[in-house]
GROMACS .gro file of C-alpha atoms in nm:
model
  482
    1MET     CA    1  -4.292   5.555   3.147
    2ASN     CA    2  -4.432   5.656   2.816
    3LYS     CA    3  -4.523   5.413   2.540
    4THR     CA    4  -4.218   5.483   2.320
    5ILE     CA    5  -3.965   5.425   2.598
    6ARG     CA    6  -4.144   5.107   2.705
    7ARG     CA    7  -4.130   4.964   2.351
    8ALA     CA    8  -3.764   5.056   2.316
    9SER     CA    9  -3.687   4.885   2.650
   10VAL     CA   10  -3.865   4.567   2.545
   11PHE     CA   11  -3.683   4.569   2.211
   12CYS     CA   12  -3.344   4.608   2.384
   13LEU     CA   13  -3.431   4.326   2.623
   14LEU     CA   14  -3.514   4.101   2.331
   15LEU     CA   15  -3.180   4.189   2.168
   16VAL     CA   16  -2.996   4.100   2.490
   17LEU     CA   17  -3.187   3.771   2.518
   18ALA     CA   18  -3.109   3.690   2.153
   19LEU     CA   19  -2.742   3.762   2.214
   20LEU     CA   20  -2.740   3.538   2.522
   21VAL     CA   21  -2.910   3.257   2.329
   22ARG     CA   22  -2.656   3.291   2.046
   23VAL     CA   23  -2.357   3.291   2.282
   24THR     CA   24  -2.497   2.989   2.465
   25TRP     CA   25  -2.551   2.809   2.133
   26VAL     CA   26  -2.199   2.881   2.013
   27GLN     CA   27  -2.035   2.776   2.338
   28ALA     CA   28  -2.251   2.474   2.412
   29TYR     CA   29  -2.315   2.333   2.066
   30GLN     CA   30  -2.075   2.486   1.814
   31GLY     CA   31  -1.769   2.528   2.034
   32GLN     CA   32  -1.620   2.186   1.959
   33ALA     CA   33  -1.686   2.215   1.587
   34LEU     CA   34  -1.513   2.551   1.577
   35ALA     CA   35  -1.226   2.418   1.785
   36ASP     CA   36  -1.184   2.123   1.548
   37ASN     CA   37  -1.212   2.329   1.229
   38LYS     CA   38  -0.909   2.272   1.006
   39ASN     CA   39  -0.877   2.647   0.951
   40ASN     CA   40  -0.846   2.716   1.323
   41ARG     CA   41  -0.484   2.823   1.354
   42ARG     CA   42  -0.492   2.771   1.730
   43ASN     CA   43  -0.525   2.398   1.666
   44LEU     CA   44  -0.221   2.397   1.441
   45ILE     CA   45  -0.020   2.592   1.697
   46GLY     CA   46  -0.137   2.350   1.967
   47GLN     CA   47  -0.021   2.049   1.765
   48TYR     CA   48   0.336   2.176   1.760
   49GLU     CA   49   0.339   2.348   2.098
   50ASN     CA   50   0.505   2.042   2.254
   51PRO     CA   51   0.707   1.745   2.121
   52LEU     CA   52   0.504   1.495   1.918
   53GLY     CA   53   0.469   1.125   1.993
   54ASN     CA   54   0.676   0.886   1.784
   55ILE     CA   55   0.649   0.624   1.510
   56ILE     CA   56   0.856   0.322   1.612
   57VAL     CA   57   1.035   0.050   1.414
   58GLY     CA   58   1.181  -0.247   1.599
   59GLY     CA   59   1.166  -0.071   1.934
   60THR     CA   60   1.346   0.242   1.807
   61ALA     CA   61   1.180   0.575   1.726
   62ILE     CA   62   1.232   0.680   1.365
   63THR     CA   63   1.075   1.020   1.434
   64GLY     CA   64   1.147   1.297   1.685
   65SER     CA   65   1.085   1.664   1.761
   66GLU     CA   66   1.315   1.963   1.787
   67LYS     CA   67   1.269   2.316   1.921
   68THR     CA   68   1.213   2.578   1.655
   69GLY     CA   69   1.272   2.894   1.856
   70GLY     CA   70   0.972   3.040   1.674
   71LYS     CA   71   0.688   3.243   1.825
   72ASP     CA   72   0.396   3.026   1.715
   73PHE     CA   73   0.536   2.673   1.678
   74GLY     CA   74   0.747   2.551   1.969
   75TYR     CA   75   0.857   2.227   1.799
   76LYS     CA   76   0.873   2.068   1.457
   77ARG     CA   77   0.894   1.707   1.341
   78THR     CA   78   1.229   1.539   1.270
   79TYR     CA   79   1.304   1.207   1.102
   80THR     CA   80   1.577   0.946   1.133
   81ASP     CA   81   1.661   0.793   0.794
   82GLY     CA   82   1.376   0.996   0.645
   83PRO     CA   83   1.396   0.870   0.283
   84LEU     CA   84   1.417   0.509   0.401
   85TYR     CA   85   1.093   0.525   0.599
   86ALA     CA   86   0.903   0.802   0.415
   87PRO     CA   87   0.652   0.561   0.249
   88ILE     CA   88   0.552   0.452   0.600
   89THR     CA   89   0.574   0.769   0.810
   90GLY     CA   90   0.465   1.018   0.547
   91TYR     CA   91   0.518   1.376   0.665
   92SER     CA   92   0.397   1.599   0.948
   93SER     CA   93   0.432   1.955   0.820
   94GLN     CA   94   0.338   2.283   0.984
   95ALA     CA   95   0.266   2.423   0.638
   96PHE     CA   96   0.135   2.129   0.435
   97GLY     CA   97  -0.047   1.901   0.678
   98THR     CA   98   0.013   1.530   0.727
   99SER     CA   99   0.020   1.205   0.528
  100MET     CA  100   0.056   0.827   0.573
  101LEU     CA  101   0.091   0.717   0.937
  102GLU     CA  102   0.155   1.076   1.042
  103GLY     CA  103  -0.188   1.157   0.903
  104VAL     CA  104  -0.379   0.847   1.014
  105TYR     CA  105  -0.262   0.886   1.374
  106LYS     CA  106  -0.225   1.264   1.382
  107ASN     CA  107  -0.444   1.304   1.691
  108VAL     CA  108  -0.261   1.032   1.884
  109LEU     CA  109   0.078   1.176   1.796
  110ASN     CA  110  -0.013   1.536   1.886
  111GLY     CA  111  -0.200   1.447   2.206
  112SER     CA  112  -0.550   1.556   2.101
  113ASP     CA  113  -0.701   1.206   2.089
  114SER     CA  114  -0.964   1.180   2.363
  115ARG     CA  115  -0.835   0.835   2.467
  116LEU     CA  116  -0.513   0.996   2.588
  117LYS     CA  117  -0.673   1.238   2.832
  118THR     CA  118  -0.637   1.183   3.205
  119VAL     CA  119  -0.888   1.317   3.460
  120MET     CA  120  -0.649   1.606   3.530
  121ASP     CA  121  -0.624   1.683   3.157
  122ILE     CA  122  -1.003   1.703   3.138
  123LEU     CA  123  -1.031   1.925   3.446
  124THR     CA  124  -0.759   2.164   3.328
  125ASN     CA  125  -0.860   2.143   2.960
  126LYS     CA  126  -0.497   2.063   2.882
  127ARG     CA  127  -0.370   1.872   2.579
  128ALA     CA  128  -0.270   1.519   2.685
  129SER     CA  129   0.077   1.371   2.657
  130PRO     CA  130   0.108   1.228   2.302
  131GLY     CA  131   0.094   0.858   2.223
  132ASN     CA  132   0.314   0.640   2.001
  133VAL     CA  133   0.261   0.419   1.696
  134LEU     CA  134   0.444   0.083   1.690
  135THR     CA  135   0.493  -0.054   1.339
  136THR     CA  136   0.542  -0.407   1.207
  137ILE     CA  137   0.827  -0.293   0.981
  138ASP     CA  138   1.151  -0.491   1.005
  139LYS     CA  139   1.447  -0.256   0.968
  140ASP     CA  140   1.668  -0.517   0.798
  141VAL     CA  141   1.411  -0.612   0.533
  142GLN     CA  142   1.334  -0.242   0.478
  143LYS     CA  143   1.703  -0.158   0.433
  144ALA     CA  144   1.760  -0.457   0.201
  145ALA     CA  145   1.482  -0.334  -0.027
  146TYR     CA  146   1.600   0.028  -0.013
  147ASP     CA  147   1.958  -0.063  -0.099
  148GLY     CA  148   1.842  -0.302  -0.372
  149LEU     CA  149   1.637  -0.030  -0.543
  150ASP     CA  150   1.929   0.213  -0.544
  151GLY     CA  151   1.973   0.341  -0.900
  152LYS     CA  152   1.632   0.208  -1.008
  153GLN     CA  153   1.288   0.364  -1.010
  154GLY     CA  154   1.043   0.129  -0.845
  155ALA     CA  155   0.893  -0.010  -0.526
  156ALA     CA  156   0.893  -0.316  -0.303
  157VAL     CA  157   0.671  -0.467  -0.032
  158ALA     CA  158   0.723  -0.762   0.204
  159ILE     CA  159   0.460  -0.938   0.419
  160ASP     CA  160   0.470  -1.214   0.680
  161PRO     CA  161   0.203  -1.446   0.533
  162ALA     CA  162   0.112  -1.605   0.866
  163THR     CA  163   0.037  -1.279   1.047
  164GLY     CA  164  -0.028  -1.024   0.769
  165GLU     CA  165   0.242  -0.801   0.919
  166ILE     CA  166   0.396  -0.574   0.657
  167LEU     CA  167   0.773  -0.604   0.695
  168ALA     CA  168   0.882  -0.349   0.437
  169VAL     CA  169   0.740  -0.072   0.217
  170VAL     CA  170   0.998   0.101  -0.002
  171ASN     CA  171   0.982   0.350  -0.290
  172ASN     CA  172   1.257   0.490  -0.507
  173PRO     CA  173   1.280   0.781  -0.562
  174SER     CA  174   1.198   0.878  -0.207
  175TYR     CA  175   1.229   1.200  -0.007
  176ASP     CA  176   1.321   1.329   0.335
  177PRO     CA  177   0.999   1.442   0.509
  178GLY     CA  178   1.211   1.650   0.747
  179ARG     CA  179   1.273   1.895   0.462
  180ILE     CA  180   0.908   2.001   0.462
  181SER     CA  181   0.821   1.972   0.832
  182GLY     CA  182   0.860   2.343   0.914
  183ALA     CA  183   0.636   2.643   0.855
  184ASN     CA  184   0.865   2.800   0.593
  185ASP     CA  185   0.962   2.508   0.370
  186LYS     CA  186   0.774   2.606   0.053
  187ALA     CA  187   1.089   2.598  -0.160
  188ALA     CA  188   1.157   2.236  -0.062
  189TRP     CA  189   0.791   2.147  -0.121
  190ASP     CA  190   0.793   2.306  -0.466
  191GLU     CA  191   1.110   2.117  -0.553
  192LEU     CA  192   0.960   1.783  -0.449
  193ALA     CA  193   0.633   1.857  -0.629
  194ALA     CA  194   0.802   1.979  -0.948
  195ASP     CA  195   0.806   1.632  -1.105
  196LYS     CA  196   0.434   1.573  -1.042
  197GLY     CA  197   0.512   1.463  -0.689
  198LYS     CA  198   0.703   1.156  -0.804
  199ALA     CA  199   0.930   1.152  -0.499
  200MET     CA  200   0.629   1.170  -0.267
  201GLU     CA  201   0.420   0.927  -0.471
  202ASN     CA  202   0.361   0.605  -0.275
  203VAL     CA  203   0.407   0.363  -0.564
  204ALA     CA  204   0.420   0.059  -0.333
  205LEU     CA  205   0.072   0.120  -0.193
  206ARG     CA  206  -0.109   0.370  -0.413
  207LYS     CA  207  -0.007   0.340  -0.778
  208PRO     CA  208  -0.163   0.034  -0.944
  209GLN     CA  209   0.002  -0.061  -1.274
  210ALA     CA  210  -0.006  -0.356  -1.511
  211PRO     CA  211   0.129  -0.659  -1.318
  212GLY     CA  212   0.223  -0.850  -1.631
  213SER     CA  213   0.298  -1.217  -1.592
  214THR     CA  214   0.292  -1.211  -1.211
  215PHE     CA  215  -0.088  -1.203  -1.252
  216LYS     CA  216  -0.067  -1.549  -1.408
  217LEU     CA  217  -0.068  -1.676  -1.047
  218VAL     CA  218  -0.423  -1.540  -1.014
  219THR     CA  219  -0.522  -1.695  -1.347
  220LEU     CA  220  -0.383  -2.035  -1.250
  221ALA     CA  221  -0.550  -2.014  -0.908
  222ALA     CA  222  -0.886  -1.948  -1.077
  223ALA     CA  223  -0.828  -2.234  -1.322
  224ILE     CA  224  -0.751  -2.481  -1.042
  225GLU     CA  225  -1.037  -2.359  -0.820
  226ASN     CA  226  -1.283  -2.400  -1.106
  227GLY     CA  227  -1.159  -2.744  -1.215
  228LEU     CA  228  -1.010  -2.627  -1.542
  229VAL     CA  229  -0.665  -2.746  -1.429
  230THR     CA  230  -0.658  -3.060  -1.215
  231SER     CA  231  -0.287  -3.137  -1.246
  232ILE     CA  232  -0.003  -2.892  -1.301
  233ASP     CA  233   0.188  -3.163  -1.490
  234GLN     CA  234  -0.081  -3.257  -1.740
  235PRO     CA  235  -0.049  -3.109  -2.093
  236THR     CA  236  -0.294  -2.824  -2.142
  237GLY     CA  237  -0.352  -2.882  -2.513
  238VAL     CA  238  -0.296  -2.513  -2.594
  239PRO     CA  239  -0.097  -2.467  -2.917
  240GLY     CA  240   0.220  -2.262  -2.912
  241ASN     CA  241   0.114  -2.087  -3.230
  242TYR     CA  242  -0.176  -1.919  -3.055
  243THR     CA  243  -0.426  -1.665  -3.185
  244ILE     CA  244  -0.604  -1.440  -2.937
  245PRO     CA  245  -0.972  -1.545  -2.933
  246GLY     CA  246  -1.198  -1.322  -3.142
  247THR     CA  247  -0.905  -1.179  -3.338
  248ARG     CA  248  -0.647  -1.270  -3.601
  249THR     CA  249  -0.364  -1.152  -3.376
  250LYS     CA  250  -0.095  -1.398  -3.273
  251LEU     CA  251   0.010  -1.392  -2.909
  252PRO     CA  252   0.382  -1.468  -2.883
  253SER     CA  253   0.566  -1.596  -2.577
  254GLU     CA  254   0.923  -1.501  -2.492
  255ALA     CA  255   1.023  -1.869  -2.481
  256GLY     CA  256   0.890  -1.923  -2.834
  257ASP     CA  257   0.595  -2.106  -2.987
  258GLU     CA  258   0.762  -2.446  -2.991
  259ALA     CA  259   0.872  -2.433  -2.626
  260CYS     CA  260   0.516  -2.335  -2.520
  261ASN     CA  261   0.330  -2.584  -2.740
  262ASN     CA  262   0.089  -2.810  -2.544
  263VAL     CA  263   0.284  -2.763  -2.221
  264SER     CA  264   0.172  -2.832  -1.865
  265ALA     CA  265   0.071  -2.556  -1.625
  266ARG     CA  266   0.402  -2.606  -1.441
  267THR     CA  267   0.604  -2.553  -1.758
  268ALA     CA  268   0.380  -2.268  -1.866
  269LEU     CA  269   0.446  -2.086  -1.539
  270LYS     CA  270   0.819  -2.160  -1.556
  271LEU     CA  271   0.851  -2.034  -1.916
  272SER     CA  272   0.575  -1.771  -1.870
  273CYS     CA  273   0.386  -1.899  -2.175
  274ASN     CA  274   0.130  -1.636  -2.267
  275ASN     CA  275  -0.076  -1.874  -2.482
  276VAL     CA  276  -0.168  -2.103  -2.190
  277PHE     CA  277  -0.281  -1.831  -1.951
  278ALA     CA  278  -0.467  -1.632  -2.216
  279GLU     CA  279  -0.658  -1.949  -2.307
  280LEU     CA  280  -0.731  -2.033  -1.943
  281ALA     CA  281  -0.872  -1.684  -1.885
  282SER     CA  282  -1.077  -1.707  -2.203
  283LYS     CA  283  -1.232  -2.039  -2.095
  284LEU     CA  284  -1.292  -1.923  -1.738
  285GLY     CA  285  -1.465  -1.604  -1.845
  286GLN     CA  286  -1.464  -1.261  -1.687
  287ASP     CA  287  -1.686  -1.340  -1.387
  288LYS     CA  288  -1.473  -1.629  -1.259
  289MET     CA  289  -1.150  -1.440  -1.320
  290ARG     CA  290  -1.281  -1.134  -1.139
  291ALA     CA  291  -1.413  -1.343  -0.849
  292MET     CA  292  -1.070  -1.494  -0.789
  293ALA     CA  293  -0.898  -1.158  -0.815
  294GLU     CA  294  -1.142  -0.996  -0.573
  295LYS     CA  295  -1.093  -1.273  -0.317
  296LEU     CA  296  -0.724  -1.178  -0.320
  297GLY     CA  297  -0.791  -0.806  -0.270
  298PHE     CA  298  -0.848  -0.655  -0.614
  299ASN     CA  299  -1.122  -0.390  -0.650
  300THR     CA  300  -1.107  -0.323  -0.273
  301GLN     CA  301  -0.963  -0.034  -0.078
  302ILE     CA  302  -0.729  -0.184   0.180
  303ASP     CA  303  -0.648  -0.005   0.506
  304THR     CA  304  -0.301  -0.090   0.627
  305PRO     CA  305  -0.404   0.152   0.801
  306VAL     CA  306  -0.274   0.376   0.520
  307ARG     CA  307  -0.546   0.336   0.258
  308THR     CA  308  -0.468   0.193  -0.086
  309ASN     CA  309  -0.640   0.450  -0.302
  310PRO     CA  310  -0.697   0.385  -0.587
  311PRO     CA  311  -0.725   0.008  -0.529
  312SER     CA  312  -0.575  -0.260  -0.749
  313LYS     CA  313  -0.811  -0.342  -1.031
  314TYR     CA  314  -0.959  -0.628  -1.229
  315PRO     CA  315  -1.204  -0.490  -1.488
  316THR     CA  316  -1.571  -0.482  -1.386
  317LYS     CA  317  -1.712  -0.343  -1.713
  318LYS     CA  318  -1.812  -0.609  -1.965
  319LEU     CA  319  -1.513  -0.728  -2.168
  320SER     CA  320  -1.489  -0.888  -2.509
  321VAL     CA  321  -1.344  -1.238  -2.537
  322ASP     CA  322  -1.007  -1.108  -2.660
  323GLN     CA  323  -0.987  -0.861  -2.370
  324ILE     CA  324  -1.061  -1.137  -2.118
  325ALA     CA  325  -0.776  -1.339  -2.269
  326GLN     CA  326  -0.539  -1.046  -2.225
  327THR     CA  327  -0.632  -1.011  -1.857
  328GLY     CA  328  -0.508  -1.368  -1.806
  329ILE     CA  329  -0.153  -1.245  -1.867
  330GLY     CA  330  -0.190  -0.932  -1.651
  331GLN     CA  331  -0.245  -0.689  -1.935
  332PHE     CA  332  -0.538  -0.491  -2.076
  333ASP     CA  333  -0.703  -0.310  -1.780
  334VAL     CA  334  -0.559  -0.524  -1.499
  335GLN     CA  335  -0.366  -0.308  -1.251
  336ALA     CA  336  -0.191  -0.398  -0.926
  337THR     CA  337   0.036  -0.244  -0.666
  338PRO     CA  338   0.338  -0.424  -0.520
  339LEU     CA  339   0.133  -0.461  -0.201
  340GLN     CA  340  -0.141  -0.641  -0.395
  341MET     CA  341   0.096  -0.887  -0.561
  342ALA     CA  342   0.265  -0.953  -0.227
  343MET     CA  343  -0.083  -1.033  -0.092
  344VAL     CA  344  -0.141  -1.284  -0.375
  345THR     CA  345   0.184  -1.463  -0.296
  346SER     CA  346   0.117  -1.439   0.077
  347ALA     CA  347  -0.213  -1.626   0.040
  348ILE     CA  348  -0.046  -1.893  -0.173
  349GLU     CA  349   0.231  -1.949   0.082
  350ASN     CA  350  -0.016  -1.951   0.374
  351GLY     CA  351  -0.218  -2.247   0.252
  352GLY     CA  352  -0.479  -2.031   0.078
  353LYS     CA  353  -0.542  -1.809   0.383
  354LEU     CA  354  -0.505  -1.434   0.338
  355ALA     CA  355  -0.426  -1.247   0.660
  356ALA     CA  356  -0.523  -0.879   0.643
  357PRO     CA  357  -0.202  -0.685   0.569
  358HIS     CA  358  -0.114  -0.421   0.827
  359MET     CA  359   0.189  -0.208   0.913
  360VAL     CA  360   0.092  -0.112   1.271
  361SER     CA  361   0.102  -0.360   1.558
  362GLU     CA  362  -0.007  -0.132   1.844
  363VAL     CA  363  -0.102   0.225   1.925
  364THR     CA  364  -0.017   0.326   2.283
  365ASP     CA  365  -0.037   0.622   2.517
  366SER     CA  366   0.277   0.784   2.657
  367GLY     CA  367   0.295   0.527   2.937
  368GLY     CA  368   0.273   0.227   2.706
  369THR     CA  369  -0.092   0.140   2.767
  370VAL     CA  370  -0.233  -0.013   2.448
  371LEU     CA  371  -0.511   0.190   2.284
  372GLU     CA  372  -0.536  -0.024   1.971
  373SER     CA  373  -0.390  -0.363   1.883
  374PHE     CA  374  -0.369  -0.528   1.542
  375LYS     CA  375  -0.193  -0.846   1.650
  376GLU     CA  376  -0.490  -1.068   1.561
  377PRO     CA  377  -0.588  -0.957   1.210
  378LYS     CA  378  -0.881  -1.092   1.014
  379THR     CA  379  -0.788  -1.401   0.811
  380GLN     CA  380  -0.990  -1.536   0.519
  381GLN     CA  381  -0.964  -1.865   0.328
  382VAL     CA  382  -0.947  -1.735  -0.028
  383MET     CA  383  -0.854  -2.059  -0.203
  384ASN     CA  384  -0.850  -2.431  -0.132
  385PRO     CA  385  -0.533  -2.548   0.049
  386LYS     CA  386  -0.476  -2.796  -0.235
  387THR     CA  387  -0.486  -2.509  -0.486
  388ALA     CA  388  -0.229  -2.319  -0.281
  389SER     CA  389  -0.008  -2.630  -0.261
  390MET     CA  390  -0.018  -2.677  -0.639
  391LEU     CA  391   0.071  -2.313  -0.695
  392GLN     CA  392   0.362  -2.334  -0.449
  393ASP     CA  393   0.488  -2.639  -0.634
  394ALA     CA  394   0.478  -2.459  -0.968
  395MET     CA  395   0.641  -2.147  -0.820
  396ARG     CA  396   0.928  -2.354  -0.680
  397THR     CA  397   0.999  -2.471  -1.035
  398VAL     CA  398   1.018  -2.108  -1.148
  399ALA     CA  399   1.277  -2.040  -0.876
  400THR     CA  400   1.485  -2.352  -0.935
  401GLU     CA  401   1.466  -2.390  -1.314
  402GLY     CA  402   1.315  -2.071  -1.456
  403GLY     CA  403   1.360  -1.696  -1.449
  404GLY     CA  404   1.337  -1.684  -1.070
  405LYS     CA  405   1.676  -1.847  -1.009
  406PRO     CA  406   1.833  -1.519  -0.886
  407ALA     CA  407   1.589  -1.522  -0.593
  408GLN     CA  408   1.713  -1.844  -0.433
  409VAL     CA  409   1.815  -1.820  -0.066
  410ALA     CA  410   2.055  -2.082   0.067
  411GLY     CA  411   1.883  -2.317   0.309
  412ALA     CA  412   1.533  -2.189   0.230
  413GLU     CA  413   1.243  -2.300   0.015
  414VAL     CA  414   1.173  -2.030  -0.244
  415GLY     CA  415   0.901  -2.000  -0.503
  416GLY     CA  416   0.856  -1.711  -0.744
  417LYS     CA  417   0.705  -1.563  -1.057
  418THR     CA  418   0.860  -1.316  -1.297
  419GLY     CA  419   0.672  -1.057  -1.496
  420THR     CA  420   0.738  -0.799  -1.766
  421ALA     CA  421   0.445  -0.566  -1.834
  422GLN     CA  422   0.425  -0.372  -2.161
  423ARG     CA  423   0.336  -0.002  -2.144
  424GLY     CA  424   0.240   0.278  -2.376
  425VAL     CA  425   0.122   0.291  -2.736
  426ASN     CA  426   0.306   0.022  -2.930
  427ASN     CA  427   0.521  -0.036  -2.616
  428ASN     CA  428   0.684   0.308  -2.650
  429ILE     CA  429   0.739   0.328  -2.272
  430PRO     CA  430   0.996   0.098  -2.109
  431PRO     CA  431   0.820  -0.209  -1.964
  432LEU     CA  432   0.770  -0.277  -1.594
  433ALA     CA  433   0.989  -0.551  -1.446
  434TRP     CA  434   0.808  -0.751  -1.176
  435PHE     CA  435   0.896  -1.031  -0.942
  436THR     CA  436   0.690  -1.180  -0.663
  437SER     CA  437   0.806  -1.464  -0.441
  438TYR     CA  438   0.776  -1.646  -0.112
  439GLY     CA  439   1.047  -1.789   0.107
  440LYS     CA  440   1.036  -2.007   0.417
  441ALA     CA  441   1.291  -2.162   0.649
  442GLY     CA  442   1.315  -2.249   1.017
  443GLY     CA  443   0.950  -2.176   1.089
  444LYS     CA  444   0.965  -1.828   0.932
  445GLN     CA  445   0.804  -1.717   0.610
  446ILE     CA  446   0.791  -1.410   0.391
  447ALA     CA  447   0.613  -1.295   0.074
  448VAL     CA  448   0.767  -1.026  -0.143
  449ALA     CA  449   0.678  -0.822  -0.449
  450VAL     CA  450   0.923  -0.597  -0.633
  451MET     CA  451   0.842  -0.374  -0.930
  452ILE     CA  452   1.094  -0.175  -1.136
  453GLU     CA  453   0.949   0.113  -1.339
  454ASN     CA  454   1.272   0.226  -1.494
  455SER     CA  455   1.644   0.159  -1.470
  456ASP     CA  456   1.967   0.222  -1.650
  457THR     CA  457   1.937  -0.124  -1.808
  458ASP     CA  458   1.906  -0.160  -2.184
  459ARG     CA  459   1.542  -0.210  -2.288
  460SER     CA  460   1.615  -0.558  -2.424
  461GLU     CA  461   1.752  -0.661  -2.085
  462ILE     CA  462   1.455  -0.541  -1.877
  463GLY     CA  463   1.287  -0.838  -1.711
  464GLY     CA  464   1.155  -0.934  -1.372
  465GLY     CA  465   1.402  -1.216  -1.324
  466ARG     CA  466   1.704  -1.002  -1.407
  467LEU     CA  467   1.615  -0.676  -1.231
  468ALA     CA  468   1.362  -0.746  -0.958
  469ALA     CA  469   1.441  -1.101  -0.841
  470PRO     CA  470   1.783  -1.013  -0.692
  471ILE     CA  471   1.616  -0.745  -0.478
  472ALA     CA  472   1.353  -0.994  -0.360
  473GLN     CA  473   1.633  -1.235  -0.273
  474LYS     CA  474   1.801  -0.979  -0.047
  475MET     CA  475   1.473  -0.901   0.126
  476MET     CA  476   1.388  -1.266   0.188
  477ALA     CA  477   1.739  -1.344   0.310
  478ALA     CA  478   1.729  -1.052   0.555
  479TRP     CA  479   1.419  -1.200   0.717
  480LEU     CA  480   1.487  -1.574   0.696
  481LYS     CA  481   1.848  -1.558   0.817
  482LYS     CA  482   1.771  -1.368   1.138
   0.00000   0.00000   0.00000
């Protein structure tokens, strides 16, 4: 063999060896990464090759699958009462991906989660039978909130304070996720997205807004915890004709200066006197106010397991004294979701203990074997039991004598707090109407928060007690009267 042929042979051998090394590398080390790549269409086809697992409410599946008759996708997702449960399920779309529980548990529901695989599945490299997601949602509380919000733009959340189980998550407007579950539903998607996604926006969990006077519960909790208020029936000494500290601006209260002059914390909460809570916040200072808010969940992303992003917010940048005063009444840069305000009330009702809120109780395989359980959530003592008791006492007065009267449930103890949050430049946007409350009877308890963004009510009539409290009442009654 001459020299040229020998060199060519060696070169070809090296090329073959390089090719073998590359193939081995791809199959042994990069194969899984390529298989899991989001742009791998085979994965998408595999997800919808067979029926999906289900999301379950009260023992009944609220999702399903139907044959498409198509070449690539054998099945597509269907929904029972889609708009009712959309804030919980989200969507599973062949064209647009997944969201909410459909997204969090995508691999369980489509059978690709490794925990679902049997020995036979591993040997045959077959996709496992899909699992199911069991929620904590109560269908009656969910329906009460949904019906109550009819004709209004807003959201509502209910929690069992003792367990942290989320009983209801409702948005209005809502949407039917079944409209966008197929591969050719772009027209429906464009229609839903036309109004900046408002129908698909999860206001209850993911749109923090000014909580208004409902935040006064946090302010009063901080004042009691820090010894600034030792009795809810002792006069506070705050004048009704009150000027915001560091300014010449008067801070009016809806009840009037005279009614809010030198009142107790109980009366201040009942009449929602801005002067008292602005002064308490001013005396406490930003650090103590923020510390109390953060104990209750502000400035923290909460996994329910749907993540609250962005989180509810108490300002962390340094504030001026007048800005701190405004935070005491739930204005300036304070922002909260209905979930967050339900958490505040939940901790108050539960003796100062905040159980981690969650909307999933168990994740199982197709045979019912539990893969994940959330029945023993983390619980944290966020305020002294005495503080919680004093707040409950003051909230009961709001519900029996104040603006929370529409929330009363026959045979139950109810406490509440109204709120009206101003919006826009010079209040040029209709205010938010808030109401948060707790109810307990017969060994059962519930915490609720309702927020109305807009309604057909005249601007002068917008208020938490008038608009939101009746919805909270229906939700509490649905749970307590079971």
